[in-house]
Amino acid sequence: MGGGAEAMSILGLAMSKNKSKILTTKKKKNEFPSAFRAGAGAGAGGAVFTYLMSYDYLFKYIIIGDTGVGKSCLLLQFTDKRFQPVHDLTIGVEFGARMVTIDARPIKLQIWDTAGQESFRSITRSYYRGAAGALLVYDITRRETFNHLASWLEDARQHANPNMSIMLVGNKADLAHRRAVSKEEGEQFAKENGLLFLEASARTAQNVEEAFIKTAAKILQNIQEGVFDVSNESSGIKVGYGRPQGPSGARDGTVAQRGGCCG
């Protein structure tokens, strides 16, 4: 009888532990994916954990701009190297991540793609906090998306870190024959507001890589110049653990969790 009770007690404890584990690993909407959180990948998955977490720095990005300008498509092209012409509008916030190399240093980019609809602006504003970089996107074929840049920039300046690096991106450069905003206008807006600037195409991948990489390079430069306090994670920067120690060949993959496309 005692042995049976002991066995039941052990079984109950195991079930309790398993239940606790299930409850604590339940993913909430917009929660940082478990594969990237400290402690993920322990045991048999430890090598995966080591790879995912092996970076010199993590930079948090946010992508902002009107709905339909191609924010989600830019992110998908950057993380997955593909273009998705048929898509749903972004609802709330979506997430993507990728490892890159800047000045021979492994950098992880954690990128939050926001909805452009006015009804989601309050949600978007909460993601400005703790962002080290931003892509401010407009559609070169839609004049109104360019006219709204000042409003988006005002939001960013009001709610984000004052040292956040911002890249202005004129998307859909492949549709230059339908252009409603000249490249010179984009350059002038960027110059007047202290922004980086590129025209890009999520469809053809033109300058997509450059937009993300140049923003990261600017952030790294600011770190080296002492602009950021990297010990304060509200800066949108996290100090990592150096180069990967996992299996060889598990180095340069893109890591992404996504849904939908152009938002």
PDB file of C-alpha atoms in Angstrom:
ATOM      1  CA  MET A   1       0.000   0.000   0.000  1.00  0.00           C
ATOM      2  CA  GLY A   2       2.781   2.333   0.948  1.00  0.00           C
ATOM      3  CA  GLY A   3       4.629   1.543  -2.281  1.00  0.00           C
ATOM      4  CA  GLY A   4       1.479   2.221  -4.299  1.00  0.00           C
ATOM      5  CA  ALA A   5       0.896   5.529  -2.540  1.00  0.00           C
ATOM      6  CA  GLU A   6       4.509   6.491  -3.103  1.00  0.00           C
ATOM      7  CA  ALA A   7       4.214   5.627  -6.810  1.00  0.00           C
ATOM      8  CA  MET A   8       1.011   7.667  -7.080  1.00  0.00           C
ATOM      9  CA  SER A   9       2.701  10.523  -5.253  1.00  0.00           C
ATOM     10  CA  ILE A  10       5.641  10.449  -7.669  1.00  0.00           C
ATOM     11  CA  LEU A  11       3.254  10.252 -10.632  1.00  0.00           C
ATOM     12  CA  GLY A  12       1.245  13.156  -9.260  1.00  0.00           C
ATOM     13  CA  LEU A  13       4.407  15.205  -8.791  1.00  0.00           C
ATOM     14  CA  ALA A  14       5.511  14.448 -12.339  1.00  0.00           C
ATOM     15  CA  MET A  15       2.086  15.385 -13.690  1.00  0.00           C
ATOM     16  CA  SER A  16       2.139  18.541 -11.612  1.00  0.00           C
ATOM     17  CA  LYS A  17       5.563  19.455 -12.968  1.00  0.00           C
ATOM     18  CA  ASN A  18       4.472  18.740 -16.528  1.00  0.00           C
ATOM     19  CA  LYS A  19       1.338  20.815 -16.061  1.00  0.00           C
ATOM     20  CA  SER A  20       3.405  23.640 -14.661  1.00  0.00           C
ATOM     21  CA  LYS A  21       5.750  23.408 -17.617  1.00  0.00           C
ATOM     22  CA  ILE A  22       2.870  23.557 -20.074  1.00  0.00           C
ATOM     23  CA  LEU A  23       1.344  26.550 -18.342  1.00  0.00           C
ATOM     24  CA  THR A  24       4.594  28.473 -18.156  1.00  0.00           C
ATOM     25  CA  THR A  25       5.513  27.888 -21.799  1.00  0.00           C
ATOM     26  CA  LYS A  26       2.133  28.868 -23.208  1.00  0.00           C
ATOM     27  CA  LYS A  27       2.847  31.551 -25.798  1.00  0.00           C
ATOM     28  CA  LYS A  28       1.018  34.827 -25.547  1.00  0.00           C
ATOM     29  CA  LYS A  29       0.260  36.993 -28.556  1.00  0.00           C
ATOM     30  CA  ASN A  30       3.250  39.122 -29.580  1.00  0.00           C
ATOM     31  CA  GLU A  31       5.381  37.480 -26.878  1.00  0.00           C
ATOM     32  CA  PHE A  32       9.067  37.146 -27.697  1.00  0.00           C
ATOM     33  CA  PRO A  33       9.316  33.632 -29.245  1.00  0.00           C
ATOM     34  CA  SER A  34      10.439  30.985 -26.757  1.00  0.00           C
ATOM     35  CA  ALA A  35      13.371  29.913 -28.948  1.00  0.00           C
ATOM     36  CA  PHE A  36      14.974  33.289 -28.332  1.00  0.00           C
ATOM     37  CA  ARG A  37      14.385  33.570 -24.582  1.00  0.00           C
ATOM     38  CA  ALA A  38      17.026  32.734 -22.012  1.00  0.00           C
ATOM     39  CA  GLY A  39      16.758  29.094 -21.042  1.00  0.00           C
ATOM     40  CA  ALA A  40      15.286  27.904 -24.334  1.00  0.00           C
ATOM     41  CA  GLY A  41      17.040  24.981 -25.943  1.00  0.00           C
ATOM     42  CA  ALA A  42      18.355  23.444 -22.740  1.00  0.00           C
ATOM     43  CA  GLY A  43      19.375  19.796 -22.770  1.00  0.00           C
ATOM     44  CA  ALA A  44      19.154  18.149 -26.169  1.00  0.00           C
ATOM     45  CA  GLY A  45      18.461  21.499 -27.826  1.00  0.00           C
ATOM     46  CA  GLY A  46      21.373  23.221 -26.131  1.00  0.00           C
ATOM     47  CA  ALA A  47      23.352  23.517 -29.369  1.00  0.00           C
ATOM     48  CA  VAL A  48      20.430  25.319 -30.987  1.00  0.00           C
ATOM     49  CA  PHE A  49      20.187  27.638 -27.993  1.00  0.00           C
ATOM     50  CA  THR A  50      23.911  28.381 -28.202  1.00  0.00           C
ATOM     51  CA  TYR A  51      23.641  29.249 -31.869  1.00  0.00           C
ATOM     52  CA  LEU A  52      20.556  31.417 -31.557  1.00  0.00           C
ATOM     53  CA  MET A  53      21.925  33.350 -28.603  1.00  0.00           C
ATOM     54  CA  SER A  54      25.499  33.701 -29.905  1.00  0.00           C
ATOM     55  CA  TYR A  55      25.818  37.307 -30.970  1.00  0.00           C
ATOM     56  CA  ASP A  56      27.870  40.298 -29.912  1.00  0.00           C
ATOM     57  CA  TYR A  57      24.804  42.532 -29.831  1.00  0.00           C
ATOM     58  CA  LEU A  58      21.071  42.279 -30.363  1.00  0.00           C
ATOM     59  CA  PHE A  59      19.408  45.320 -31.946  1.00  0.00           C
ATOM     60  CA  LYS A  60      15.667  45.829 -31.731  1.00  0.00           C
ATOM     61  CA  TYR A  61      14.087  47.365 -34.855  1.00  0.00           C
ATOM     62  CA  ILE A  62      10.601  48.644 -35.590  1.00  0.00           C
ATOM     63  CA  ILE A  63       9.127  49.151 -39.070  1.00  0.00           C
ATOM     64  CA  ILE A  64       6.588  51.984 -39.346  1.00  0.00           C
ATOM     65  CA  GLY A  65       4.578  53.733 -42.046  1.00  0.00           C
ATOM     66  CA  ASP A  66       1.148  53.776 -43.660  1.00  0.00           C
ATOM     67  CA  THR A  67      -0.733  50.585 -44.398  1.00  0.00           C
ATOM     68  CA  GLY A  68       0.034  49.016 -47.769  1.00  0.00           C
ATOM     69  CA  VAL A  69       3.472  50.596 -48.249  1.00  0.00           C
ATOM     70  CA  GLY A  70       5.154  47.173 -48.085  1.00  0.00           C
ATOM     71  CA  LYS A  71       6.545  47.013 -44.545  1.00  0.00           C
ATOM     72  CA  SER A  72       5.811  43.310 -44.142  1.00  0.00           C
ATOM     73  CA  CYS A  73       7.144  42.527 -47.620  1.00  0.00           C
ATOM     74  CA  LEU A  74      10.416  44.298 -46.838  1.00  0.00           C
ATOM     75  CA  LEU A  75      10.775  42.214 -43.687  1.00  0.00           C
ATOM     76  CA  LEU A  76       9.881  38.978 -45.482  1.00  0.00           C
ATOM     77  CA  GLN A  77      12.400  39.731 -48.228  1.00  0.00           C
ATOM     78  CA  PHE A  78      15.080  40.437 -45.630  1.00  0.00           C
ATOM     79  CA  THR A  79      14.451  37.390 -43.440  1.00  0.00           C
ATOM     80  CA  ASP A  80      13.272  34.812 -45.999  1.00  0.00           C
ATOM     81  CA  LYS A  81      14.659  36.147 -49.302  1.00  0.00           C
ATOM     82  CA  ARG A  82      11.255  35.953 -50.953  1.00  0.00           C
ATOM     83  CA  PHE A  83       8.402  38.184 -52.076  1.00  0.00           C
ATOM     84  CA  GLN A  84       4.781  37.390 -51.329  1.00  0.00           C
ATOM     85  CA  PRO A  85       2.462  39.386 -53.625  1.00  0.00           C
ATOM     86  CA  VAL A  86      -0.780  38.089 -52.088  1.00  0.00           C
ATOM     87  CA  HIS A  87      -1.087  38.924 -48.426  1.00  0.00           C
ATOM     88  CA  ASP A  88      -3.254  39.986 -45.522  1.00  0.00           C
ATOM     89  CA  LEU A  89      -2.855  43.326 -43.800  1.00  0.00           C
ATOM     90  CA  THR A  90      -0.804  43.220 -40.621  1.00  0.00           C
ATOM     91  CA  ILE A  91      -3.032  43.113 -37.561  1.00  0.00           C
ATOM     92  CA  GLY A  92      -1.262  44.512 -34.513  1.00  0.00           C
ATOM     93  CA  VAL A  93       2.428  43.574 -34.651  1.00  0.00           C
ATOM     94  CA  GLU A  94       4.416  40.787 -36.331  1.00  0.00           C
ATOM     95  CA  PHE A  95       7.930  39.588 -35.617  1.00  0.00           C
ATOM     96  CA  GLY A  96      11.002  38.552 -37.579  1.00  0.00           C
ATOM     97  CA  ALA A  97      14.673  38.012 -36.739  1.00  0.00           C
ATOM     98  CA  ARG A  98      17.941  37.451 -38.533  1.00  0.00           C
ATOM     99  CA  MET A  99      21.661  37.208 -37.796  1.00  0.00           C
ATOM    100  CA  VAL A 100      23.943  39.543 -39.770  1.00  0.00           C
ATOM    101  CA  THR A 101      27.629  40.459 -39.672  1.00  0.00           C
ATOM    102  CA  ILE A 102      28.713  44.082 -39.241  1.00  0.00           C
ATOM    103  CA  ASP A 103      32.446  44.853 -39.146  1.00  0.00           C
ATOM    104  CA  ALA A 104      33.144  41.131 -38.559  1.00  0.00           C
ATOM    105  CA  ARG A 105      30.825  41.123 -35.533  1.00  0.00           C
ATOM    106  CA  PRO A 106      27.753  38.849 -35.331  1.00  0.00           C
ATOM    107  CA  ILE A 107      24.691  40.998 -34.744  1.00  0.00           C
ATOM    108  CA  LYS A 108      21.159  39.748 -34.209  1.00  0.00           C
ATOM    109  CA  LEU A 109      18.355  41.929 -35.541  1.00  0.00           C
ATOM    110  CA  GLN A 110      15.016  41.545 -33.775  1.00  0.00           C
ATOM    111  CA  ILE A 111      12.462  43.255 -36.013  1.00  0.00           C
ATOM    112  CA  TRP A 112       8.902  44.247 -35.172  1.00  0.00           C
ATOM    113  CA  ASP A 113       6.612  44.936 -38.131  1.00  0.00           C
ATOM    114  CA  THR A 114       3.702  47.185 -37.144  1.00  0.00           C
ATOM    115  CA  ALA A 115       0.232  47.752 -38.552  1.00  0.00           C
ATOM    116  CA  GLY A 116      -0.188  50.996 -40.460  1.00  0.00           C
ATOM    117  CA  GLN A 117      -3.892  51.488 -39.804  1.00  0.00           C
ATOM    118  CA  GLU A 118      -4.843  54.428 -37.603  1.00  0.00           C
ATOM    119  CA  SER A 119      -6.854  52.098 -35.341  1.00  0.00           C
ATOM    120  CA  PHE A 120      -3.602  50.326 -34.361  1.00  0.00           C
ATOM    121  CA  ARG A 121      -1.478  53.429 -33.765  1.00  0.00           C
ATOM    122  CA  SER A 122      -1.759  53.121 -29.976  1.00  0.00           C
ATOM    123  CA  ILE A 123      -0.400  49.554 -30.173  1.00  0.00           C
ATOM    124  CA  THR A 124       2.379  50.662 -32.511  1.00  0.00           C
ATOM    125  CA  ARG A 125       3.424  53.436 -30.134  1.00  0.00           C
ATOM    126  CA  SER A 126       4.073  50.929 -27.357  1.00  0.00           C
ATOM    127  CA  TYR A 127       6.676  49.205 -29.574  1.00  0.00           C
ATOM    128  CA  TYR A 128       8.701  52.387 -30.076  1.00  0.00           C
ATOM    129  CA  ARG A 129       9.989  52.049 -26.537  1.00  0.00           C
ATOM    130  CA  GLY A 130      13.200  50.100 -26.407  1.00  0.00           C
ATOM    131  CA  ALA A 131      13.894  50.268 -30.150  1.00  0.00           C
ATOM    132  CA  ALA A 132      17.425  51.071 -31.312  1.00  0.00           C
ATOM    133  CA  GLY A 133      16.513  51.419 -34.974  1.00  0.00           C
ATOM    134  CA  ALA A 134      13.532  52.049 -37.228  1.00  0.00           C
ATOM    135  CA  LEU A 135      12.640  51.772 -40.885  1.00  0.00           C
ATOM    136  CA  LEU A 136      10.181  54.541 -41.812  1.00  0.00           C
ATOM    137  CA  VAL A 137       8.553  53.383 -45.046  1.00  0.00           C
ATOM    138  CA  TYR A 138       6.505  55.113 -47.742  1.00  0.00           C
ATOM    139  CA  ASP A 139       5.314  54.041 -51.192  1.00  0.00           C
ATOM    140  CA  ILE A 140       6.883  56.064 -54.018  1.00  0.00           C
ATOM    141  CA  THR A 141       3.696  55.534 -56.097  1.00  0.00           C
ATOM    142  CA  ARG A 142       1.335  56.938 -53.449  1.00  0.00           C
ATOM    143  CA  ARG A 143       1.873  60.584 -52.602  1.00  0.00           C
ATOM    144  CA  GLU A 144      -0.257  60.461 -49.455  1.00  0.00           C
ATOM    145  CA  THR A 145       2.079  57.932 -47.818  1.00  0.00           C
ATOM    146  CA  PHE A 146       4.924  60.422 -48.239  1.00  0.00           C
ATOM    147  CA  ASN A 147       2.772  63.260 -46.904  1.00  0.00           C
ATOM    148  CA  HIS A 148       2.105  61.245 -43.738  1.00  0.00           C
ATOM    149  CA  LEU A 149       5.809  60.768 -42.938  1.00  0.00           C
ATOM    150  CA  ALA A 150       5.925  63.825 -40.683  1.00  0.00           C
ATOM    151  CA  SER A 151       3.186  62.335 -38.484  1.00  0.00           C
ATOM    152  CA  TRP A 152       4.994  58.990 -38.214  1.00  0.00           C
ATOM    153  CA  LEU A 153       8.270  60.709 -37.453  1.00  0.00           C
ATOM    154  CA  GLU A 154       6.639  62.846 -34.770  1.00  0.00           C
ATOM    155  CA  ASP A 155       5.303  59.674 -33.123  1.00  0.00           C
ATOM    156  CA  ALA A 156       8.747  58.067 -33.261  1.00  0.00           C
ATOM    157  CA  ARG A 157      10.494  61.095 -31.819  1.00  0.00           C
ATOM    158  CA  GLN A 158       7.915  61.400 -29.050  1.00  0.00           C
ATOM    159  CA  HIS A 159       7.796  57.768 -27.940  1.00  0.00           C
ATOM    160  CA  ALA A 160      11.176  56.281 -28.889  1.00  0.00           C
ATOM    161  CA  ASN A 161      14.733  56.524 -27.639  1.00  0.00           C
ATOM    162  CA  PRO A 162      16.100  59.926 -28.778  1.00  0.00           C
ATOM    163  CA  ASN A 163      19.202  58.173 -30.136  1.00  0.00           C
ATOM    164  CA  MET A 164      17.246  55.734 -32.313  1.00  0.00           C
ATOM    165  CA  SER A 165      18.679  55.428 -35.835  1.00  0.00           C
ATOM    166  CA  ILE A 166      15.989  55.871 -38.490  1.00  0.00           C
ATOM    167  CA  MET A 167      16.231  54.756 -42.115  1.00  0.00           C
ATOM    168  CA  LEU A 168      13.730  56.380 -44.494  1.00  0.00           C
ATOM    169  CA  VAL A 169      12.776  53.851 -47.177  1.00  0.00           C
ATOM    170  CA  GLY A 170      10.962  54.736 -50.394  1.00  0.00           C
ATOM    171  CA  ASN A 171       9.550  51.318 -51.277  1.00  0.00           C
ATOM    172  CA  LYS A 172       8.311  49.954 -54.633  1.00  0.00           C
ATOM    173  CA  ALA A 173      11.230  51.344 -56.622  1.00  0.00           C
ATOM    174  CA  ASP A 174      10.417  48.697 -59.246  1.00  0.00           C
ATOM    175  CA  LEU A 175       7.326  50.786 -60.082  1.00  0.00           C
ATOM    176  CA  ALA A 176       9.306  53.919 -60.941  1.00  0.00           C
ATOM    177  CA  HIS A 177       7.131  54.441 -64.052  1.00  0.00           C
ATOM    178  CA  ARG A 178       4.238  55.118 -61.650  1.00  0.00           C
ATOM    179  CA  ARG A 179       6.289  57.342 -59.363  1.00  0.00           C
ATOM    180  CA  ALA A 180       4.393  60.041 -57.425  1.00  0.00           C
ATOM    181  CA  VAL A 181       7.320  61.050 -55.183  1.00  0.00           C
ATOM    182  CA  SER A 182      10.701  61.974 -56.629  1.00  0.00           C
ATOM    183  CA  LYS A 183      13.884  60.525 -55.194  1.00  0.00           C
ATOM    184  CA  GLU A 184      15.082  64.068 -54.543  1.00  0.00           C
ATOM    185  CA  GLU A 185      12.061  64.714 -52.314  1.00  0.00           C
ATOM    186  CA  GLY A 186      12.876  61.639 -50.261  1.00  0.00           C
ATOM    187  CA  GLU A 187      16.503  62.684 -49.964  1.00  0.00           C
ATOM    188  CA  GLN A 188      15.482  66.197 -48.902  1.00  0.00           C
ATOM    189  CA  PHE A 189      13.062  64.948 -46.228  1.00  0.00           C
ATOM    190  CA  ALA A 190      15.753  62.641 -44.855  1.00  0.00           C
ATOM    191  CA  LYS A 191      18.352  65.414 -44.833  1.00  0.00           C
ATOM    192  CA  GLU A 192      16.037  67.877 -43.068  1.00  0.00           C
ATOM    193  CA  ASN A 193      15.193  65.346 -40.369  1.00  0.00           C
ATOM    194  CA  GLY A 194      18.561  63.662 -39.855  1.00  0.00           C
ATOM    195  CA  LEU A 195      17.529  60.310 -41.340  1.00  0.00           C
ATOM    196  CA  LEU A 196      19.314  57.733 -43.448  1.00  0.00           C
ATOM    197  CA  PHE A 197      17.694  57.244 -46.858  1.00  0.00           C
ATOM    198  CA  LEU A 198      17.305  54.603 -49.561  1.00  0.00           C
ATOM    199  CA  GLU A 199      14.785  53.737 -52.237  1.00  0.00           C
ATOM    200  CA  ALA A 200      14.114  50.005 -52.290  1.00  0.00           C
ATOM    201  CA  SER A 201      11.954  47.285 -53.781  1.00  0.00           C
ATOM    202  CA  ALA A 202      10.620  44.395 -51.729  1.00  0.00           C
ATOM    203  CA  ARG A 203       9.641  42.697 -55.004  1.00  0.00           C
ATOM    204  CA  THR A 204      13.106  42.703 -56.609  1.00  0.00           C
ATOM    205  CA  ALA A 205      15.092  42.890 -53.318  1.00  0.00           C
ATOM    206  CA  GLN A 206      16.785  46.105 -54.501  1.00  0.00           C
ATOM    207  CA  ASN A 207      18.393  47.810 -51.479  1.00  0.00           C
ATOM    208  CA  VAL A 208      16.401  45.726 -48.969  1.00  0.00           C
ATOM    209  CA  GLU A 209      19.522  44.198 -47.455  1.00  0.00           C
ATOM    210  CA  GLU A 210      21.202  47.604 -47.464  1.00  0.00           C
ATOM    211  CA  ALA A 211      18.337  49.280 -45.598  1.00  0.00           C
ATOM    212  CA  PHE A 212      18.588  46.914 -42.634  1.00  0.00           C
ATOM    213  CA  ILE A 213      22.381  46.573 -42.690  1.00  0.00           C
ATOM    214  CA  LYS A 214      23.132  50.307 -42.943  1.00  0.00           C
ATOM    215  CA  THR A 215      20.802  50.985 -40.030  1.00  0.00           C
ATOM    216  CA  ALA A 216      22.614  48.335 -37.986  1.00  0.00           C
ATOM    217  CA  ALA A 217      25.983  49.817 -38.960  1.00  0.00           C
ATOM    218  CA  LYS A 218      24.822  53.232 -37.740  1.00  0.00           C
ATOM    219  CA  ILE A 219      23.695  51.748 -34.419  1.00  0.00           C
ATOM    220  CA  LEU A 220      27.037  49.959 -34.006  1.00  0.00           C
ATOM    221  CA  GLN A 221      28.846  53.221 -34.769  1.00  0.00           C
ATOM    222  CA  ASN A 222      26.796  54.969 -32.077  1.00  0.00           C
ATOM    223  CA  ILE A 223      27.744  52.238 -29.594  1.00  0.00           C
ATOM    224  CA  GLN A 224      31.422  52.666 -30.405  1.00  0.00           C
ATOM    225  CA  GLU A 225      31.089  56.437 -29.976  1.00  0.00           C
ATOM    226  CA  GLY A 226      29.434  56.033 -26.574  1.00  0.00           C
ATOM    227  CA  VAL A 227      26.034  57.359 -27.648  1.00  0.00           C
ATOM    228  CA  PHE A 228      24.217  54.332 -26.207  1.00  0.00           C
ATOM    229  CA  ASP A 229      24.396  52.911 -22.703  1.00  0.00           C
ATOM    230  CA  VAL A 230      24.362  49.239 -23.696  1.00  0.00           C
ATOM    231  CA  SER A 231      23.885  48.177 -20.078  1.00  0.00           C
ATOM    232  CA  ASN A 232      20.395  49.686 -20.278  1.00  0.00           C
ATOM    233  CA  GLU A 233      18.150  47.435 -22.374  1.00  0.00           C
ATOM    234  CA  SER A 234      15.659  50.286 -22.866  1.00  0.00           C
ATOM    235  CA  SER A 235      18.152  51.502 -25.478  1.00  0.00           C
ATOM    236  CA  GLY A 236      17.010  48.616 -27.696  1.00  0.00           C
ATOM    237  CA  ILE A 237      20.441  47.001 -27.503  1.00  0.00           C
ATOM    238  CA  LYS A 238      21.381  43.823 -25.697  1.00  0.00           C
ATOM    239  CA  VAL A 239      24.936  42.607 -25.208  1.00  0.00           C
ATOM    240  CA  GLY A 240      25.266  39.005 -26.376  1.00  0.00           C
ATOM    241  CA  TYR A 241      27.590  36.092 -25.811  1.00  0.00           C
ATOM    242  CA  GLY A 242      30.100  36.277 -28.667  1.00  0.00           C
ATOM    243  CA  ARG A 243      30.421  34.006 -31.635  1.00  0.00           C
ATOM    244  CA  PRO A 244      28.447  30.751 -31.991  1.00  0.00           C
ATOM    245  CA  GLN A 245      29.830  27.664 -30.275  1.00  0.00           C
ATOM    246  CA  GLY A 246      27.291  25.258 -31.762  1.00  0.00           C
ATOM    247  CA  PRO A 247      27.741  22.739 -34.596  1.00  0.00           C
ATOM    248  CA  SER A 248      29.711  23.932 -37.619  1.00  0.00           C
ATOM    249  CA  GLY A 249      27.510  24.922 -40.504  1.00  0.00           C
ATOM    250  CA  ALA A 250      24.752  26.171 -38.183  1.00  0.00           C
ATOM    251  CA  ARG A 251      25.976  29.721 -38.479  1.00  0.00           C
ATOM    252  CA  ASP A 252      24.445  31.933 -41.084  1.00  0.00           C
ATOM    253  CA  GLY A 253      20.816  30.856 -41.292  1.00  0.00           C
ATOM    254  CA  THR A 254      17.924  33.257 -41.181  1.00  0.00           C
ATOM    255  CA  VAL A 255      15.671  32.873 -38.166  1.00  0.00           C
ATOM    256  CA  ALA A 256      12.163  34.153 -38.686  1.00  0.00           C
ATOM    257  CA  GLN A 257       8.661  33.801 -37.328  1.00  0.00           C
ATOM    258  CA  ARG A 258       6.173  35.548 -39.558  1.00  0.00           C
ATOM    259  CA  GLY A 259       2.683  35.772 -40.853  1.00  0.00           C
ATOM    260  CA  GLY A 260       1.194  37.770 -43.708  1.00  0.00           C
ATOM    261  CA  CYS A 261       3.108  40.182 -45.914  1.00  0.00           C
ATOM    262  CA  CYS A 262       2.832  43.819 -46.949  1.00  0.00           C
ATOM    263  CA  GLY A 263       1.225  45.886 -44.186  1.00  0.00           C
TER     264      GLY A 263
END
